[in-house]
Short mmCIF file of C-alpha atoms and ligand atoms in Angstrom, two decimals:
data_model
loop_
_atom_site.label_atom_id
_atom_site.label_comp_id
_atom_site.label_asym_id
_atom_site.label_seq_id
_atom_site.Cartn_x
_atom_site.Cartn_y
_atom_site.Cartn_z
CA UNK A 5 0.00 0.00 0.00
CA UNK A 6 1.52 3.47 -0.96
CA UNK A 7 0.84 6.68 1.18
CA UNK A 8 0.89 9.84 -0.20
CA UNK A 9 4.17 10.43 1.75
CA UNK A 10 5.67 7.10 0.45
CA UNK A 11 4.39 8.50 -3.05
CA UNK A 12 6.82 11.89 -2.78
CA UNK A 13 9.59 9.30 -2.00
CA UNK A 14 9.15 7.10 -5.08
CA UNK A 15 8.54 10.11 -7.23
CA UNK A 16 12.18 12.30 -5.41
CA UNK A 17 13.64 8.64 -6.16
CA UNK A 18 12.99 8.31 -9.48
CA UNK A 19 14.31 11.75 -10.43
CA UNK A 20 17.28 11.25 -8.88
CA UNK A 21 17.93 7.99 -10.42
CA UNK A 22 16.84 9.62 -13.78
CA UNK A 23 19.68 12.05 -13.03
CA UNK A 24 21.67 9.47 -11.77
CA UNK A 25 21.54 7.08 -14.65
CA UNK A 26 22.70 9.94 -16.84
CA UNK A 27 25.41 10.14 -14.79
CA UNK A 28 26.74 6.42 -14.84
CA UNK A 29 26.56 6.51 -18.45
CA UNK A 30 28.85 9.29 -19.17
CA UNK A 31 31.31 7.11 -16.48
CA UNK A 32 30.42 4.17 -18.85
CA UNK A 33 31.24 5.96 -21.78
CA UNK A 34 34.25 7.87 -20.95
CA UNK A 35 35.67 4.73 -19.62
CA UNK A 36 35.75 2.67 -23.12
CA UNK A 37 39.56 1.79 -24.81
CA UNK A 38 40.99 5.27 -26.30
CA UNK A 39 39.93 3.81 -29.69
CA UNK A 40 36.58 4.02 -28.52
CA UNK A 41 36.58 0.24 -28.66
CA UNK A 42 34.26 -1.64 -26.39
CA UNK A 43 36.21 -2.27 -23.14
CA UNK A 44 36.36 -5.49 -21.81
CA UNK A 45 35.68 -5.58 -18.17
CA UNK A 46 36.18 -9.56 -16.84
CA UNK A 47 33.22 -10.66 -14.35
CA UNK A 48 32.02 -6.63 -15.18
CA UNK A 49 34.64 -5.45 -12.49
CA UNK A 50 34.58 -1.73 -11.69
CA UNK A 51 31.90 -1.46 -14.11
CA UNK A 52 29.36 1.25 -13.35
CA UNK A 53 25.55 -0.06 -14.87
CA UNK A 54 22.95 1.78 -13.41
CA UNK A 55 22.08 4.14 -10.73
CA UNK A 56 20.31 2.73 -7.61
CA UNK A 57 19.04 4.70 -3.84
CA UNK A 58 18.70 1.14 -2.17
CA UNK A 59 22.01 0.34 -0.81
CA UNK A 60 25.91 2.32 -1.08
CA UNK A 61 28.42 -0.38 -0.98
CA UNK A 62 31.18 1.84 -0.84
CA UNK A 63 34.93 -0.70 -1.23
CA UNK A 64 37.16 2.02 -0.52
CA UNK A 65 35.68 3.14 2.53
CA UNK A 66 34.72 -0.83 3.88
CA UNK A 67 31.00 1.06 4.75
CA UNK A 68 27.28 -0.26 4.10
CA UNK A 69 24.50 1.69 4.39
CA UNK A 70 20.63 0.85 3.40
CA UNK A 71 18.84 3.64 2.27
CA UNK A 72 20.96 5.89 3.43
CA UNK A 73 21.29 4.58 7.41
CA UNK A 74 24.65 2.89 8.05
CA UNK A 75 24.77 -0.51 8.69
CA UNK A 76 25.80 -0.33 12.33
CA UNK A 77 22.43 2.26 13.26
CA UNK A 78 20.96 -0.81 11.74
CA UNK A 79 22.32 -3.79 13.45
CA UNK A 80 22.73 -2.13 16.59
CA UNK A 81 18.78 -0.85 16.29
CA UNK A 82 16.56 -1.92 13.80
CA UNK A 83 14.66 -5.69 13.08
CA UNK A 84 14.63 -7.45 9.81
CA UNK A 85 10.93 -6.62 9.72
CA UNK A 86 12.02 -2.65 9.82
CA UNK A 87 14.65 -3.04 7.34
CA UNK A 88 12.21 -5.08 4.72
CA UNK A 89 10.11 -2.00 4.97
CA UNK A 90 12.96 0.42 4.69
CA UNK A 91 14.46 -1.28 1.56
CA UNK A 92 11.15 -1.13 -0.05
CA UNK A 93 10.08 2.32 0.96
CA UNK A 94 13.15 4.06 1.51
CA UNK A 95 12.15 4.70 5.38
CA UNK A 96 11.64 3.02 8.41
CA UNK A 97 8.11 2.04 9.38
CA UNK A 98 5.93 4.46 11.56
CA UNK A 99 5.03 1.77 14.36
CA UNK A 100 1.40 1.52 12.80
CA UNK A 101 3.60 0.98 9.55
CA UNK A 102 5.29 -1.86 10.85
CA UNK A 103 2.29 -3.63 12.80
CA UNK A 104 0.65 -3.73 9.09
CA UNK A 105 3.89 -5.06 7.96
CA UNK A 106 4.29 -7.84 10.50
CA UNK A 107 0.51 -8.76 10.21
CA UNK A 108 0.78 -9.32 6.56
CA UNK A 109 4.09 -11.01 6.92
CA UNK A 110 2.42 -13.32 9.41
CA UNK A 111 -0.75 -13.72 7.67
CA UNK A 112 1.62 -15.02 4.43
CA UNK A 113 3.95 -17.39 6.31
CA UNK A 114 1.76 -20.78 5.39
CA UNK A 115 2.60 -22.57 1.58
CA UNK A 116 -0.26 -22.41 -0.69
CA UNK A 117 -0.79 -25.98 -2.14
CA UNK A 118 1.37 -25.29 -4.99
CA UNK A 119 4.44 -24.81 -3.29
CA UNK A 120 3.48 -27.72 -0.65
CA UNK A 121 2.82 -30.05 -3.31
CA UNK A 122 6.09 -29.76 -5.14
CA UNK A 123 8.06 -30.40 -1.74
CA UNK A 124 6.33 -33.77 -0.92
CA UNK A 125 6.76 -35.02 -4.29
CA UNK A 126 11.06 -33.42 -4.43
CA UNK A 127 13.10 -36.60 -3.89
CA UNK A 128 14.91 -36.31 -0.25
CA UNK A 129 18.03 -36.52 -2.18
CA UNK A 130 17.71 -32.70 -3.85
CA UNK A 131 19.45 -30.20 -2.04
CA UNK A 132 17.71 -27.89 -0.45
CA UNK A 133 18.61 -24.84 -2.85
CA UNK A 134 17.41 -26.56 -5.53
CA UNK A 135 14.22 -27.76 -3.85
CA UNK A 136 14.04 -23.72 -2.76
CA UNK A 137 14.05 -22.33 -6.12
CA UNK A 138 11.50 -24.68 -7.42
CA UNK A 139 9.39 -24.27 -4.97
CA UNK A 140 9.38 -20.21 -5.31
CA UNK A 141 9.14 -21.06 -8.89
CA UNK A 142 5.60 -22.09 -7.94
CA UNK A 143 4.57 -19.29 -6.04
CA UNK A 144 3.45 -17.76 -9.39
CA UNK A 145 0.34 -19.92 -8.63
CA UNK A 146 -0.74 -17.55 -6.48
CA UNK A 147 -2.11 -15.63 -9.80
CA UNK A 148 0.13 -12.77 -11.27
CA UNK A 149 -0.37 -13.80 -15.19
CA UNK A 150 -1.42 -11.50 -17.30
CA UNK A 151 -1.12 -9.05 -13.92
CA UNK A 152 0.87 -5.87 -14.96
CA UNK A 153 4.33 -6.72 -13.48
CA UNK A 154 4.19 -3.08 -11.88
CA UNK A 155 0.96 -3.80 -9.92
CA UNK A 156 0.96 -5.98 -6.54
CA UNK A 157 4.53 -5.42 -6.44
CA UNK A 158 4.77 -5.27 -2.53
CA UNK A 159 1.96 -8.11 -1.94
CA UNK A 160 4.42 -10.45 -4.64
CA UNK A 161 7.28 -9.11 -2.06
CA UNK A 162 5.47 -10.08 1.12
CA UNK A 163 4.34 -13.04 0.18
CA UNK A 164 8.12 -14.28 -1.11
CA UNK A 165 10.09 -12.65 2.20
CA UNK A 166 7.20 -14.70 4.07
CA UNK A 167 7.07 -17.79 2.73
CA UNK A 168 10.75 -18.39 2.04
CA UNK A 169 11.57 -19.62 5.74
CA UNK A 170 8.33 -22.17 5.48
CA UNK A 171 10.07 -23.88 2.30
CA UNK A 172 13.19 -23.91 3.57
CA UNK A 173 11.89 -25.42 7.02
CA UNK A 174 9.23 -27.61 5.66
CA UNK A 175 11.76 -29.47 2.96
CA UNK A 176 14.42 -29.93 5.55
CA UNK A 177 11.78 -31.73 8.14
CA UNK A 178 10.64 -33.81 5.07
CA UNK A 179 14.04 -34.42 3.94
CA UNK A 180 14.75 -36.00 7.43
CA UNK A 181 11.13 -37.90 7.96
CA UNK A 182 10.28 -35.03 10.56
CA UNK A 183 7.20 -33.97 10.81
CA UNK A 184 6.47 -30.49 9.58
CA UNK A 185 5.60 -28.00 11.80
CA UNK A 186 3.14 -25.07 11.27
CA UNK A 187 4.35 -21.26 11.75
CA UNK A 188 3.39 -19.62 14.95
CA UNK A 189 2.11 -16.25 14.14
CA UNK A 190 3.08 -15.06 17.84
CA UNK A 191 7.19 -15.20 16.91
CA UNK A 192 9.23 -12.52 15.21
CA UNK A 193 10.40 -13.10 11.29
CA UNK A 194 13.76 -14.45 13.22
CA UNK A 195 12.45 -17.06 15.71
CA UNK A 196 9.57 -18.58 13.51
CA UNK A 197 12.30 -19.77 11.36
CA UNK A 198 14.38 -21.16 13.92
CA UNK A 199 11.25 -22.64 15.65
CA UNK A 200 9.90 -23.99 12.31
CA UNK A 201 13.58 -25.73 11.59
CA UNK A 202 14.26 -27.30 15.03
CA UNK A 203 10.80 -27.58 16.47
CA UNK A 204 11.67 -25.63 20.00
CA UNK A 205 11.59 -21.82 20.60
CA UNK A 206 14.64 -19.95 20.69
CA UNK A 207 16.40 -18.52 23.31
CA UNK A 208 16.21 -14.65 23.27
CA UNK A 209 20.03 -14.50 22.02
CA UNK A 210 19.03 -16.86 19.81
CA UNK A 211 16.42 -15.01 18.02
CA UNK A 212 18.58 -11.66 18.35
CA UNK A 213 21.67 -13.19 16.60
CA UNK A 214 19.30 -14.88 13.90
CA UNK A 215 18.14 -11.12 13.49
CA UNK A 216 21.19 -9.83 13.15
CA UNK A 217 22.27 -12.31 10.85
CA UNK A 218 19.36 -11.80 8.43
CA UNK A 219 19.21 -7.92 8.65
CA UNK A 220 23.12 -8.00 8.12
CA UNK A 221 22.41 -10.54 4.87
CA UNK A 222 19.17 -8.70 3.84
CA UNK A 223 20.60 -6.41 1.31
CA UNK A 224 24.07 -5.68 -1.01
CA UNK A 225 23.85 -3.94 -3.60
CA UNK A 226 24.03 -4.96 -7.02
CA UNK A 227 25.51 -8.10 -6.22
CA UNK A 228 25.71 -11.41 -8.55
CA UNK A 229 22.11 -12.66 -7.56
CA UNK A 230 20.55 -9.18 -7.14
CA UNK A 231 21.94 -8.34 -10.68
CA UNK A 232 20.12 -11.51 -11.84
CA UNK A 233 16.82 -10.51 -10.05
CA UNK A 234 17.00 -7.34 -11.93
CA UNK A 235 18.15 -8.54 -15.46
CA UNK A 236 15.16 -10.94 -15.46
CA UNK A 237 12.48 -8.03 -14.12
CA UNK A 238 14.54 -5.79 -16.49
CA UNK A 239 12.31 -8.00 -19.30
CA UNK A 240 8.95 -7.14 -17.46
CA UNK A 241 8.86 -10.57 -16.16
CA UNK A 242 7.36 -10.62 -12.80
CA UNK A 243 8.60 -10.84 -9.50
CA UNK A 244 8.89 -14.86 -8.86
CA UNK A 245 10.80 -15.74 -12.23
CA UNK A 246 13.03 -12.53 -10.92
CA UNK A 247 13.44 -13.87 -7.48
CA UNK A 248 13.56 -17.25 -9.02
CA UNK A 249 16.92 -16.15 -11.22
CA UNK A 250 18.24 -15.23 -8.15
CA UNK A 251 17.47 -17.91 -5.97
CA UNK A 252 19.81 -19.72 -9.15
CA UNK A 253 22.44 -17.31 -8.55
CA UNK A 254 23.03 -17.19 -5.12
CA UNK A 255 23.68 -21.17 -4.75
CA UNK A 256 27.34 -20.54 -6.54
CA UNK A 257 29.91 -21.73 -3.91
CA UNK A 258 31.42 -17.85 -5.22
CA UNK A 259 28.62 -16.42 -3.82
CA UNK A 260 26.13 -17.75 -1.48
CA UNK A 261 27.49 -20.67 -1.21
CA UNK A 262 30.45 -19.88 0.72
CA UNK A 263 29.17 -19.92 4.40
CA UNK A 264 28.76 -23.78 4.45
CA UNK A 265 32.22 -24.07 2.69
CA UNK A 266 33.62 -21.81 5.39
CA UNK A 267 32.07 -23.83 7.92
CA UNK A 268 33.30 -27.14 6.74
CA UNK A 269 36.95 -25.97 6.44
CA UNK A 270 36.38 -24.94 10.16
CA UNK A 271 34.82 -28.48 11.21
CA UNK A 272 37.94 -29.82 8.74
CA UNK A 273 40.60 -27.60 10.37
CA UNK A 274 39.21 -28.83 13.95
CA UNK A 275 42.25 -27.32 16.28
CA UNK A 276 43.54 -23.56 16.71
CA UNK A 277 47.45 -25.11 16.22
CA UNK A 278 46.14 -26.97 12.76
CA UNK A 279 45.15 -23.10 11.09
CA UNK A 280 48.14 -22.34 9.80
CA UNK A 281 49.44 -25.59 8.52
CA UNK A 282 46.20 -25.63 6.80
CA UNK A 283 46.14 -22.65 5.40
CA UNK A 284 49.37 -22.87 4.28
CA UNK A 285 48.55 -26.15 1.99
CA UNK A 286 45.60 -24.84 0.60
CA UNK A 287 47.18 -21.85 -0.56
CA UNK A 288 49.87 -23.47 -2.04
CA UNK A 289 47.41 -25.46 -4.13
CA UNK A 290 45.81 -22.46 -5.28
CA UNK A 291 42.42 -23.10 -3.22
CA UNK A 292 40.60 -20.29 -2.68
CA UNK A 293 39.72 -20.13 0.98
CA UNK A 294 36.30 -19.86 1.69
CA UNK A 295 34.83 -16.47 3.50
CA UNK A 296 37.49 -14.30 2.66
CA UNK A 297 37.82 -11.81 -0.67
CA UNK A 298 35.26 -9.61 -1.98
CA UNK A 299 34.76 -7.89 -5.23
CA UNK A 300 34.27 -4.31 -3.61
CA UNK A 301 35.75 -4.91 -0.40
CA UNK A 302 39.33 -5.28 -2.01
CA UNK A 303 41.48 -3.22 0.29
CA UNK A 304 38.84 -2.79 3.63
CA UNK A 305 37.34 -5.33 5.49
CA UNK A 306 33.53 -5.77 4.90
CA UNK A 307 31.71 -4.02 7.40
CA UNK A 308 29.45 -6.75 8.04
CA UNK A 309 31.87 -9.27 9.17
CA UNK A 310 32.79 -7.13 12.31
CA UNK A 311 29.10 -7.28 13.76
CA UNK A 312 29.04 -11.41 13.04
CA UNK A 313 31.88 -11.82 14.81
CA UNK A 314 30.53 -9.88 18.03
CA UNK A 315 27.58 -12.10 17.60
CA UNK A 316 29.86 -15.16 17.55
CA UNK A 317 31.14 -13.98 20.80
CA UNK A 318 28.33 -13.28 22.32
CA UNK A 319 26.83 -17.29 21.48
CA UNK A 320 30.42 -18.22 22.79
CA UNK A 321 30.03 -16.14 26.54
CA UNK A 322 25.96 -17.66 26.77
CA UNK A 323 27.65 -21.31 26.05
CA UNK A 324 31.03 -20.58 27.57
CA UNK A 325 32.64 -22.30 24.70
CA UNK A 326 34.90 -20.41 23.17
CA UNK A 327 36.19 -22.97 20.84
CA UNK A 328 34.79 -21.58 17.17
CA UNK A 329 35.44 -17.93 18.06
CA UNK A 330 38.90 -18.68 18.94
CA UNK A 331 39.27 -20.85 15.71
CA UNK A 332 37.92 -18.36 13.43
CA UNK A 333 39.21 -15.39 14.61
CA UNK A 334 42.50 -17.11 14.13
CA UNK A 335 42.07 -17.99 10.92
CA UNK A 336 41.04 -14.67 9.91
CA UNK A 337 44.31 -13.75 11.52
CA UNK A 338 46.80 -15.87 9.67
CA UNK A 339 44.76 -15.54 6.07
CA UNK A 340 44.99 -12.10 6.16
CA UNK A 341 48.85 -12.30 7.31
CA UNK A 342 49.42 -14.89 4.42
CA UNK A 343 47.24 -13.48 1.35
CA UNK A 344 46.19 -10.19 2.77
CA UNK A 345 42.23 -11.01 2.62
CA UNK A 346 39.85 -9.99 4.81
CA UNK A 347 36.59 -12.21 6.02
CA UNK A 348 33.50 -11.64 4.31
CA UNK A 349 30.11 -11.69 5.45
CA UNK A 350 30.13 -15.54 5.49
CA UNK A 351 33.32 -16.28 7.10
CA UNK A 352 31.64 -15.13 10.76
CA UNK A 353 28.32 -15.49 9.61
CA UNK A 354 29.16 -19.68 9.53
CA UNK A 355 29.80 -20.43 13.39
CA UNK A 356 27.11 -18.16 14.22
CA UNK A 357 24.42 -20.08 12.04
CA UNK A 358 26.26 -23.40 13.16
CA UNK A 359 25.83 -22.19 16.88
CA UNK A 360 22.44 -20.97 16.23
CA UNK A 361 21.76 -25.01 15.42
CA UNK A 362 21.35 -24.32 11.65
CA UNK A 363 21.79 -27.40 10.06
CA UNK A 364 24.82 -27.49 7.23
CA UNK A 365 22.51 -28.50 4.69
CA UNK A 366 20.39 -25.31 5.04
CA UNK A 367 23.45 -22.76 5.76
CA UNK A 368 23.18 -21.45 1.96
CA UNK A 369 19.22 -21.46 2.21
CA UNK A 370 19.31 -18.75 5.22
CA UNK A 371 21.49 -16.73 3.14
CA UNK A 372 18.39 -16.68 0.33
CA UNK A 373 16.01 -15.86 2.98
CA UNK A 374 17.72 -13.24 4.52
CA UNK A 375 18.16 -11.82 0.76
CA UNK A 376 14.53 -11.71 -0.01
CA UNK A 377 13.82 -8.14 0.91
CA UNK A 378 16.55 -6.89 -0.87
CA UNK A 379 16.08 -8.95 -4.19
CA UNK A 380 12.15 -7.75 -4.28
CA UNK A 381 13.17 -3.40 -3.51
CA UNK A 382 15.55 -3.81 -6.65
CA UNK A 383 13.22 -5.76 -8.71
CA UNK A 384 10.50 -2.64 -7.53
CA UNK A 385 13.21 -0.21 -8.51
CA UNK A 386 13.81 -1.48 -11.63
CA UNK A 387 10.32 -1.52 -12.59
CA UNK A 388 9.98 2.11 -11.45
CA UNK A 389 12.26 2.83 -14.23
CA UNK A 390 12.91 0.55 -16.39
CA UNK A 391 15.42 0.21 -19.39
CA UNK A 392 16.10 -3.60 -20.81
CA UNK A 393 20.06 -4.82 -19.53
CA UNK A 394 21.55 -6.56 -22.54
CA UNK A 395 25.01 -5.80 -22.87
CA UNK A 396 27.72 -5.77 -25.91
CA UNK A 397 30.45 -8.77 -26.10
CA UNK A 398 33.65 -8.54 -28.02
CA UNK A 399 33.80 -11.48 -31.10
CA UNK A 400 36.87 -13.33 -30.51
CA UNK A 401 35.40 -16.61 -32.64
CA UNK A 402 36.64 -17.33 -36.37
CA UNK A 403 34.57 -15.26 -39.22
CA UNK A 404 33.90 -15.43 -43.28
CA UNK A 405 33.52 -19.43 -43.27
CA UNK A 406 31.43 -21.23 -45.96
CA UNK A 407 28.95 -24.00 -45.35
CA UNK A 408 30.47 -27.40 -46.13
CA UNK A 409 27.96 -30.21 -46.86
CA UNK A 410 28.41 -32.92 -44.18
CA UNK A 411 29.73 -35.57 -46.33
CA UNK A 412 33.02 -33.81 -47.15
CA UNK A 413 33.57 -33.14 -43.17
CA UNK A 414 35.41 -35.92 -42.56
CA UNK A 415 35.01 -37.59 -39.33
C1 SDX B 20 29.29 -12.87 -1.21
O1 SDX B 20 29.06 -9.17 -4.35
C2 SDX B 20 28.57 -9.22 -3.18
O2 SDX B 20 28.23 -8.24 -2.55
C3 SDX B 20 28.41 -10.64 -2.63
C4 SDX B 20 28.05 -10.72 -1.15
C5 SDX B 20 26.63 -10.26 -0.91
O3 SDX B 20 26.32 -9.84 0.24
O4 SDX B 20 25.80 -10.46 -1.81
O5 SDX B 20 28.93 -9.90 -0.39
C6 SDX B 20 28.13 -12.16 -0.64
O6 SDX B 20 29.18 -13.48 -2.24
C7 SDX B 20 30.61 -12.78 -0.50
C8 SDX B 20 31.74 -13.60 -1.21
C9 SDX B 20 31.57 -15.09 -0.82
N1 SDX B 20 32.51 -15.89 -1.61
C10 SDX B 20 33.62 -16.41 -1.04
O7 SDX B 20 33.97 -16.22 0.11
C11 SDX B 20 34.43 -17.30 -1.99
C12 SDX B 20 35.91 -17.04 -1.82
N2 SDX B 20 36.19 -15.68 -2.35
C13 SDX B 20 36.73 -15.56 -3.66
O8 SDX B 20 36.45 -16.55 -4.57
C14 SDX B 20 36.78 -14.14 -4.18
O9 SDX B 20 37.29 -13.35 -3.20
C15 SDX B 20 35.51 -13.50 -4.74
C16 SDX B 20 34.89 -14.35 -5.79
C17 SDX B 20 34.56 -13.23 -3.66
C18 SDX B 20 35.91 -12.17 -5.36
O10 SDX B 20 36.88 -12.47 -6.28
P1 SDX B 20 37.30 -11.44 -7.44
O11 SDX B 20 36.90 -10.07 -7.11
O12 SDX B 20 36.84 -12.02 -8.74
O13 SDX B 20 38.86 -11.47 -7.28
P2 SDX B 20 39.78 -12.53 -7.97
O14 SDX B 20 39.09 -13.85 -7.96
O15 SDX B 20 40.24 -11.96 -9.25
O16 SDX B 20 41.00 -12.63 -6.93
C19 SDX B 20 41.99 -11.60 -6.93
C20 SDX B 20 43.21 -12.25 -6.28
C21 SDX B 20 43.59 -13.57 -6.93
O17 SDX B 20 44.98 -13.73 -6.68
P3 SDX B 20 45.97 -13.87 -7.96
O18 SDX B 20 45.46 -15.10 -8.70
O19 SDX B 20 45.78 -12.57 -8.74
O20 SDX B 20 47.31 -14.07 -7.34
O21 SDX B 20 42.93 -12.58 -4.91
C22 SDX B 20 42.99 -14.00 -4.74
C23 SDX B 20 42.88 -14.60 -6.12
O22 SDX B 20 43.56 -15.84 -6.15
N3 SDX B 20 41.84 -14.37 -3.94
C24 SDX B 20 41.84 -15.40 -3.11
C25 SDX B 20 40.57 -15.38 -2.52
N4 SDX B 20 39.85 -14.36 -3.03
C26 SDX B 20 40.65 -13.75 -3.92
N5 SDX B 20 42.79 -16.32 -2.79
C27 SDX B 20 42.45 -17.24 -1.87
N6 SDX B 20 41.24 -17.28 -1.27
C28 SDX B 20 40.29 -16.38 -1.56
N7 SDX B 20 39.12 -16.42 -0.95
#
């Protein structure tokens, strides 16, 4: 639902992105070779494509902010729920905003028989990404053909940020002959999750850190799977089949995948003394080690990673095991020594989920959940001004050849 005051927003936004856009493709421009030959730019590195008010992901500075609020006001102050309605509004929720918010969320949480369907009949052997993005696929049951892809936009996004966590739960309890259990429409975004996973309520750190987690995961910028979302709703398509392409995306071990790889090397590594031996051995055979590197973040740490690891600390003092921050931290310690790389977002945000009793299997799942508001304000932006991606390659293949009939091709 848009208020006149949300209105003013969308309209000062879309101006300034206008304005914006003009801007990035001058950069674009005066960036090709000197022969004004197309430049190549490998994995589109540096490369400038559109203007966007969602999210500054600023490398050189190691800052985040959504919206224009830094990430730290955020994790230090705000709830998923307020930062879903941020992303899409562009300001936090009045508190008769965001009891509208969290009723609709709530009131969205149960599968439609679509969705339900298609995860009883998934063999237990499909992983739980894949099982994800089909199920979301089906979502589009819930009637948006022949809808203009501009219209129900925040309904499409409320339904997808609410039902995400009941997939993911409900395939994992099938998966494992558990039997499913129902969403409780008294528990935040958070704790319904964790409740709907491991069939207890979480403790109030719990639910905090699972918060934190998702706010902290919610929302980056035009990232590898957000880029997807917003090439596919670049084409008008609608929402799903956008959040679908990104669902896709994120499952890379590159990208999303890299919390459960970070947390295996961890569970591999075991010992604080075995870090550096190990470390050691798998850079000298050229492994990339999991959790560490960014494309922006190049010379700063990302800014995430820092409130992750307090969190990890935190689960540490309530347990009084102090075994995984002590391992992590030092392996964060000797990587960057060795190869000069700083932890990511998924490098801390592993032993937290792990701690938090987040099966393996699902680690890469709670990193698409998380995502789901910030997928659906792109896709919105895009709509609000739309101009079809489809970029130019350079021809490197041969040219001028003549047809030669298929007897006289040899074998
Ligand atoms: C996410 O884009 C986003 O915002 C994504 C994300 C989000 O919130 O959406 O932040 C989430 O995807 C975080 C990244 C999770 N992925 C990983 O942790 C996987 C491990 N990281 C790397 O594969 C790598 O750092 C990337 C893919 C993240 C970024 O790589 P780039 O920018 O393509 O850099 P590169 O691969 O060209 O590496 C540059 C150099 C190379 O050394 P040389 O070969 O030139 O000597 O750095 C080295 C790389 O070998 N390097 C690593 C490394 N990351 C880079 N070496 C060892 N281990 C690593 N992790």
């Amino acid at each position: 639902m848009t208020t006149p005051a949300h209105a003013d927003t969308m309209e000062a936004d879309t101006a300034r992105l206008r304005e914006m856009d003009a801007r990035a493709a001058v950069i674009e421009s005066t960036s090709r070779g000197s022969d004004g030959g197309q430049p190549t730019y490998e994995g589109l590195s540096g490369v400038v494509i559109s203007a966007s008010a969602i999210c500054d992901v600023n490398g050189e500075r190691g800052t985040l902010s959504y919206r224009g609020y830094d990430i730290g006001e955020l994790a230090c102050r705000a709830t998923f729920e307020e930062t879903a309605h941020l992303l899409w509004h562009g300001d936090l929720p009045s508190r008769q905003e965001l009891d509208s918010l969290t009723a609709r969320l709530t009131a969205e949480r149960e599968l439609n028989g679509a969705a339900d369907l298609i995860l009883s009949a998934l063999p237990t052997h499909v992983e739980p990404m894949d099982a994800l993005r089909t199920a979301v696929s089906s979502l589009t049951c819930n009637g948006t053909n022949g809808q203009d892809p501009g219209s129900m936009q925040e309904d499409q996004a409320i339904c997808l940020v609410a039902k995400f966590p009941t997939i993911v739960a409900r395939f994992y309890r099938r998966r494992h002959s558990l039997p499913p259990i129902a969403p409780r429409p008294d528990l935040s975004h958070a704790a319904n999750f964790l409740y709907m996973v491991q069939g207890h309520e979480p403790t109030t750190l719990q639910a905090q850190t699972m918060d934190l987690a998702m706010l902290l995961m919610a929302e980056h910028g035009f990232n590898a799977s957000t880029f997807a979302a917003r090439v596919t709703a670049a084409t008008l398509s609608d929402m799903y089949a956008a959040v679908t392409s990104a669902v896709g995306t994120l499952k890379g071990p590159l990208h999303g995948g890299a919390n459960e790889q970070a947390m295996r090397m961890m569970l591999e590594i075991g010992e604080v003394a075995n870090v550096a031996p190990y470390i050691d051995d798998a850079l000298a055979r050229k492994q990339r080690i999991m959790g560490f590197g960014h494309r922006v973040y190049r010379h700063s740490a990302d800014p995430r990673a820092a409130y992750l690891r307090a969190s990890l600390f935190d689960l540490c003092a309530e347990s009084g095991d102090f075994h995984f921050y002590e391992l992590a931290t030092t392996i964060a310690e000797v990587v960057h020594a060795k190869k000069g790389l700083y932890p990511n977002v998924d490098f801390y945000a592993a032993p937290v989920l792990y701690l938090l009793g987040i099966p393996l299997e699902l680690f890469v799942t709670v990193f698409a959940v998380s995502r789901v508001p910030g997928w659906t304000a792109h896709v919105m932006e895009q709509y609000a001004n739309n101009k079809l991606i489809r970029p130019l390659s350079t021809y490197v293949g041969p040219e001028n050849r003549v047809y030669c009939p298929i007897d006289d091709r040899g074998h």
